[in-house]
Short mmCIF file of C-alpha atoms in Angstrom, two decimals:
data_model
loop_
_atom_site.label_atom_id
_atom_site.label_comp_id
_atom_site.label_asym_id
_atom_site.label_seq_id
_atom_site.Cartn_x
_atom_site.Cartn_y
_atom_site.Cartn_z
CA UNK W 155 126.08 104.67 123.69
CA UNK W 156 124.82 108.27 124.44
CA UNK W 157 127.65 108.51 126.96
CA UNK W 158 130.28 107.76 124.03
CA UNK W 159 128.73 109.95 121.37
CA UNK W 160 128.27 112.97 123.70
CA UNK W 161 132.40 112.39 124.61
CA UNK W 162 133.53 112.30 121.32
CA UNK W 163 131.34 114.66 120.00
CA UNK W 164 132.01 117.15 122.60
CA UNK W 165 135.76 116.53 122.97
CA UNK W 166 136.38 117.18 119.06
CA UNK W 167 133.61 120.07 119.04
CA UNK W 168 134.40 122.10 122.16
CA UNK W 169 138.39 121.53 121.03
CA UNK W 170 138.01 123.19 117.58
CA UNK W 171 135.96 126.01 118.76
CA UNK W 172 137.85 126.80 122.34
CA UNK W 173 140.51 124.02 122.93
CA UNK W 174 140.97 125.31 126.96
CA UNK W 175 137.50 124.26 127.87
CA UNK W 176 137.71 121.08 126.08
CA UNK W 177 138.19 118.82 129.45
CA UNK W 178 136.17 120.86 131.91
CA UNK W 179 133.05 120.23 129.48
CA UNK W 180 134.51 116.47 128.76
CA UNK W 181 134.73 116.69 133.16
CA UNK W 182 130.84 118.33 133.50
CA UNK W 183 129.44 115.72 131.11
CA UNK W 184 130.85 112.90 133.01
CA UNK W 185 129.41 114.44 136.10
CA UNK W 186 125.97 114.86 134.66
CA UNK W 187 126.24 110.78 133.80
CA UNK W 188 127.33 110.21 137.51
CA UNK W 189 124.10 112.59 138.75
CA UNK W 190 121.62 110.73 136.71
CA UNK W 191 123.29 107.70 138.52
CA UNK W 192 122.58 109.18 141.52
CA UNK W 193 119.17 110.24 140.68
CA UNK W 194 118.20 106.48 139.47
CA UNK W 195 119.46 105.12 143.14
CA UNK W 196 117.77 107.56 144.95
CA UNK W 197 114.58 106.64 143.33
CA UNK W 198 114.82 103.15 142.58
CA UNK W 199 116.20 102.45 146.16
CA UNK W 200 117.93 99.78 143.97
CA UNK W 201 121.68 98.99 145.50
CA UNK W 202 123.12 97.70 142.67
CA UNK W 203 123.29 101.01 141.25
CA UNK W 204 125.39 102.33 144.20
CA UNK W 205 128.77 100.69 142.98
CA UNK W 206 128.16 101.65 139.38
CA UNK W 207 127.62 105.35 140.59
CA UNK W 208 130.66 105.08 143.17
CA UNK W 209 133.02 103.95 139.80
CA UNK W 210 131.54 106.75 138.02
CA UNK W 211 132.72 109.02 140.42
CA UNK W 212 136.23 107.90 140.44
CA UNK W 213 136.84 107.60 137.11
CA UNK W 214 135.88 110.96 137.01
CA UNK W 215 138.01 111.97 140.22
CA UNK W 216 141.22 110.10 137.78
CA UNK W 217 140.46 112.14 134.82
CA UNK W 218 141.07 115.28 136.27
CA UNK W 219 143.98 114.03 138.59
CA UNK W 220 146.08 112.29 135.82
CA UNK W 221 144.69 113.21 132.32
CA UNK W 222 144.04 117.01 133.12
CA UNK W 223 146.99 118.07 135.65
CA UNK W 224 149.86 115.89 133.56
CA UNK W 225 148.27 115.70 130.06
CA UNK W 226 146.22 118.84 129.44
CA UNK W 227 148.20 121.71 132.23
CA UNK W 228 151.80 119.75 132.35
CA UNK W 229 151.97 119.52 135.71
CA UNK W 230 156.02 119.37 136.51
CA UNK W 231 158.40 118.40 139.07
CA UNK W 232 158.14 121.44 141.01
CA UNK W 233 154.23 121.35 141.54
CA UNK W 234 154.06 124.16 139.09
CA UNK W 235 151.71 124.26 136.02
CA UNK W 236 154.10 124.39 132.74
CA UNK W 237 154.27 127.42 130.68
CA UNK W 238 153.50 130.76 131.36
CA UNK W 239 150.98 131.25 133.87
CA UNK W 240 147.86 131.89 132.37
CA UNK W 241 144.81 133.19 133.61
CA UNK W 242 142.48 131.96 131.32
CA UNK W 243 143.41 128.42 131.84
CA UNK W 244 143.60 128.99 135.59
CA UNK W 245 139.49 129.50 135.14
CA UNK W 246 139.61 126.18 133.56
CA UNK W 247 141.21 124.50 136.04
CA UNK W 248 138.36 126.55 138.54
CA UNK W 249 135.61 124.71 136.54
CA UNK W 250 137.27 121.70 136.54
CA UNK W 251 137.41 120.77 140.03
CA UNK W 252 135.08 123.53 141.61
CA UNK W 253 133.05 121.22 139.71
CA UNK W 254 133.91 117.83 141.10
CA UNK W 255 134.21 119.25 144.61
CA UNK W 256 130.66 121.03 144.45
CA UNK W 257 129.04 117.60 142.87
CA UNK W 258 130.90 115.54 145.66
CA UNK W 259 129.62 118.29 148.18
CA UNK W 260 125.77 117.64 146.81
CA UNK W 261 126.05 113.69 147.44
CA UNK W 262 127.21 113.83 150.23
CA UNK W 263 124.46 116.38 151.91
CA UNK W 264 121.67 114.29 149.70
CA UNK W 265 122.40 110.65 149.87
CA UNK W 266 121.19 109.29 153.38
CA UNK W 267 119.28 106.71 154.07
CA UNK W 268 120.20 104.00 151.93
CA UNK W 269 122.18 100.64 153.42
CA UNK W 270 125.36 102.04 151.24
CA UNK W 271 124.98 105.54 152.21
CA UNK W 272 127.59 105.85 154.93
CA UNK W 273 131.02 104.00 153.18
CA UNK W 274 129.69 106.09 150.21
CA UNK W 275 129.47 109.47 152.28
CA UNK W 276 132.64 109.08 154.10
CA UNK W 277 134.26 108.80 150.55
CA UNK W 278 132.51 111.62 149.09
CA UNK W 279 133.72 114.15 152.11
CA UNK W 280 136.86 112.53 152.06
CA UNK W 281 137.47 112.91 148.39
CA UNK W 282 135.55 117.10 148.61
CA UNK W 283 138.29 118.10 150.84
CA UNK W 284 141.16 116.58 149.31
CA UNK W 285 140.21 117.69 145.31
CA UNK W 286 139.90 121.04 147.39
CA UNK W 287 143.23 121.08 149.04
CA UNK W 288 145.00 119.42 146.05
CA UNK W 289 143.54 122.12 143.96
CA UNK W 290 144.09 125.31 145.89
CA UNK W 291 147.64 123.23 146.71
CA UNK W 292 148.69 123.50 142.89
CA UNK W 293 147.02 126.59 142.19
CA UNK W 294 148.96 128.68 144.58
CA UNK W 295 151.90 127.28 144.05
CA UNK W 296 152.06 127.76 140.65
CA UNK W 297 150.80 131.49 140.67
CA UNK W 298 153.29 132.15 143.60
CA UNK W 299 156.58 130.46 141.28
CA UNK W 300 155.30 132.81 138.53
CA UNK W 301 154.81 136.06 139.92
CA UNK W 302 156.35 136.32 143.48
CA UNK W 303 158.96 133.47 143.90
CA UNK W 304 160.24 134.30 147.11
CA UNK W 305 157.21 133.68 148.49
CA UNK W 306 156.13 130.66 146.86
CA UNK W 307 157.28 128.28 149.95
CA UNK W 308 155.23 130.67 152.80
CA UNK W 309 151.93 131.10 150.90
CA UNK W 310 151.87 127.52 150.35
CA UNK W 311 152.56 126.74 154.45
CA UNK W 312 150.10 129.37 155.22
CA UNK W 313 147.34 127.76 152.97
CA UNK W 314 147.81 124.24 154.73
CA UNK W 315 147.39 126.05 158.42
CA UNK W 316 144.35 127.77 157.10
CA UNK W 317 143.29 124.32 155.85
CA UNK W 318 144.10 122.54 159.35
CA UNK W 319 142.72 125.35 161.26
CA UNK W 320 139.43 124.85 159.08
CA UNK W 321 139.52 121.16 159.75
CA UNK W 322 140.56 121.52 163.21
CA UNK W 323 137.53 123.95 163.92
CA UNK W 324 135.10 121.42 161.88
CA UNK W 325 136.40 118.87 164.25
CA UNK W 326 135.91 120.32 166.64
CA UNK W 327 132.61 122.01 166.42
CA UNK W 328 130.73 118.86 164.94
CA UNK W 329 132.52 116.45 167.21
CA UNK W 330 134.57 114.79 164.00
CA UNK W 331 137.62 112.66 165.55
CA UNK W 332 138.84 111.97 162.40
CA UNK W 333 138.78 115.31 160.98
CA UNK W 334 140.12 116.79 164.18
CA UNK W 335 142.95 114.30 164.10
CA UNK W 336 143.70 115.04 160.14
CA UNK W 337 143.78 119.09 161.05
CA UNK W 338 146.36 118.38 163.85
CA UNK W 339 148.37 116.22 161.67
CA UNK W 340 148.40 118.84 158.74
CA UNK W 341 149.86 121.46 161.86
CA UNK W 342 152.25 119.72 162.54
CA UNK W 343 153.29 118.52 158.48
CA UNK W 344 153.27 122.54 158.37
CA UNK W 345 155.45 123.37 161.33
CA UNK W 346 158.14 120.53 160.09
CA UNK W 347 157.89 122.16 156.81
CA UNK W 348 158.57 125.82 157.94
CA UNK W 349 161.38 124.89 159.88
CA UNK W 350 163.04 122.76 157.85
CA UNK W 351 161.81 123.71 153.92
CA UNK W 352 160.76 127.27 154.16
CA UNK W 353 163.98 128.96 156.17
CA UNK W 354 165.90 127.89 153.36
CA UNK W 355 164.05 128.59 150.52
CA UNK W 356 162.22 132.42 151.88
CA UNK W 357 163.16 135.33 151.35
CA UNK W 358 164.14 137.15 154.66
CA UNK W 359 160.44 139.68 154.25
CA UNK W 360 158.43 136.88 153.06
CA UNK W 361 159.87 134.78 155.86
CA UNK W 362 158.75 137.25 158.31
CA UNK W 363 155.31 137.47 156.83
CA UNK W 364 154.98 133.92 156.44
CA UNK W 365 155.88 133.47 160.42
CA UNK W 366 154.02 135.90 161.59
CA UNK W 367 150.86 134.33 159.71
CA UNK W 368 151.07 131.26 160.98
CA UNK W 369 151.79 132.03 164.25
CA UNK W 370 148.27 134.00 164.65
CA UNK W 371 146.81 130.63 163.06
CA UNK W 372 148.51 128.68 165.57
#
């Protein structure tokens, strides 16, 4: 019942006195439930808990991807926010999953030790570095279509190498097959997509740039 009063409270509040913020606040109170969740587990040691916290967490994780990027920021065809770019909502859109991705972060690094800790880890690093990528994904690519258009198809290859190279290295250093395997496969998604996406759509500089990048990170 507290849950339900905050939300509506909060949604029609924080909407009449700054509408932007209205689902990053809707998005931290959710995440405050989900904490207490976590907090209740953690000292209870009761694992019936567990499953209630891990559907917290992805109703959360669906609020942001569907309600926020479609409903609230009008996510289009072309992977690009609606509108005119704007700034202000872009630090929305920061809260908004820099949240998420720092509260999947936590659990992961502080829930060990319990029989459901490891499915419910793997998920929570699993689901940190792709609200991460999906985020930085739609963020560049919209700012890119905006302001420098010609460029929009090389920044976003040269994100994803930087984000296999990461991964890769990760992989490597902490002896991660599956991370490893996931930064190779993102190389190579990259290469096909340079070759094949990019040398159509760059401009001849940004082309140049965008090769040159990616060839160092190779």
């Amino acid at each position: 019942m507290a849950l339900f009063y905050l939300h509506l409270e909060i949604s029609k509040s924080v909407g009449y006195a700054f509408a932007p913020a209205r689902d990053s606040m809707l998005t931290l109170l959710w995440l405050a439930v989900c904490g207490l969740l976590a907090y209740v587990w953690i000292k209870t040691k009761n694992e019936i808990v567990a499953p209630i916290l891990l559907l917290g967490i992805v109703i959360v994780i669906g609020k942001v991807l569907f309600h926020d990027l479609f409903y609230t920021w009008r996510l289009g065809p072309g992977f690009a926010y609606g509108g005119q770019y704007s700034f202000r909502d872009a630090l929305m859109r920061l809260i908004d999953f820099a949240a998420v991705t720092g509260f999947l972060i936590a659990g992961f690094a502080f829930i060990r030790n319990r029989s459901s800790s490891d499915l419910i880890r793997q998920f929570l690093a699993t689901a940190s570095v792709a609200m991460l990528f999906i985020y930085s994904t739609l963020e560049v690519n919209s700012f890119l279509f905006q302001y420098f258009p010609g460029a929009r198809y090389g920044g976003v290859s040269i994100l994803w190498a930087i984000f296999a190279l990461s991964m890769t290295l990760v992989g490597i250093g902490r002896n991660l097959k599956t991370l490893r395997y996931s930064g190779l496969v993102l190389f190579t998604i990259v290469s096909i997509k340079v070759f094949f996406v990019d040398m159509r759509q760059l401009d001849p500089i940004w082309r140049i740039i965008a090769f040159v990048i990616l060839g160092i990170i190779l």
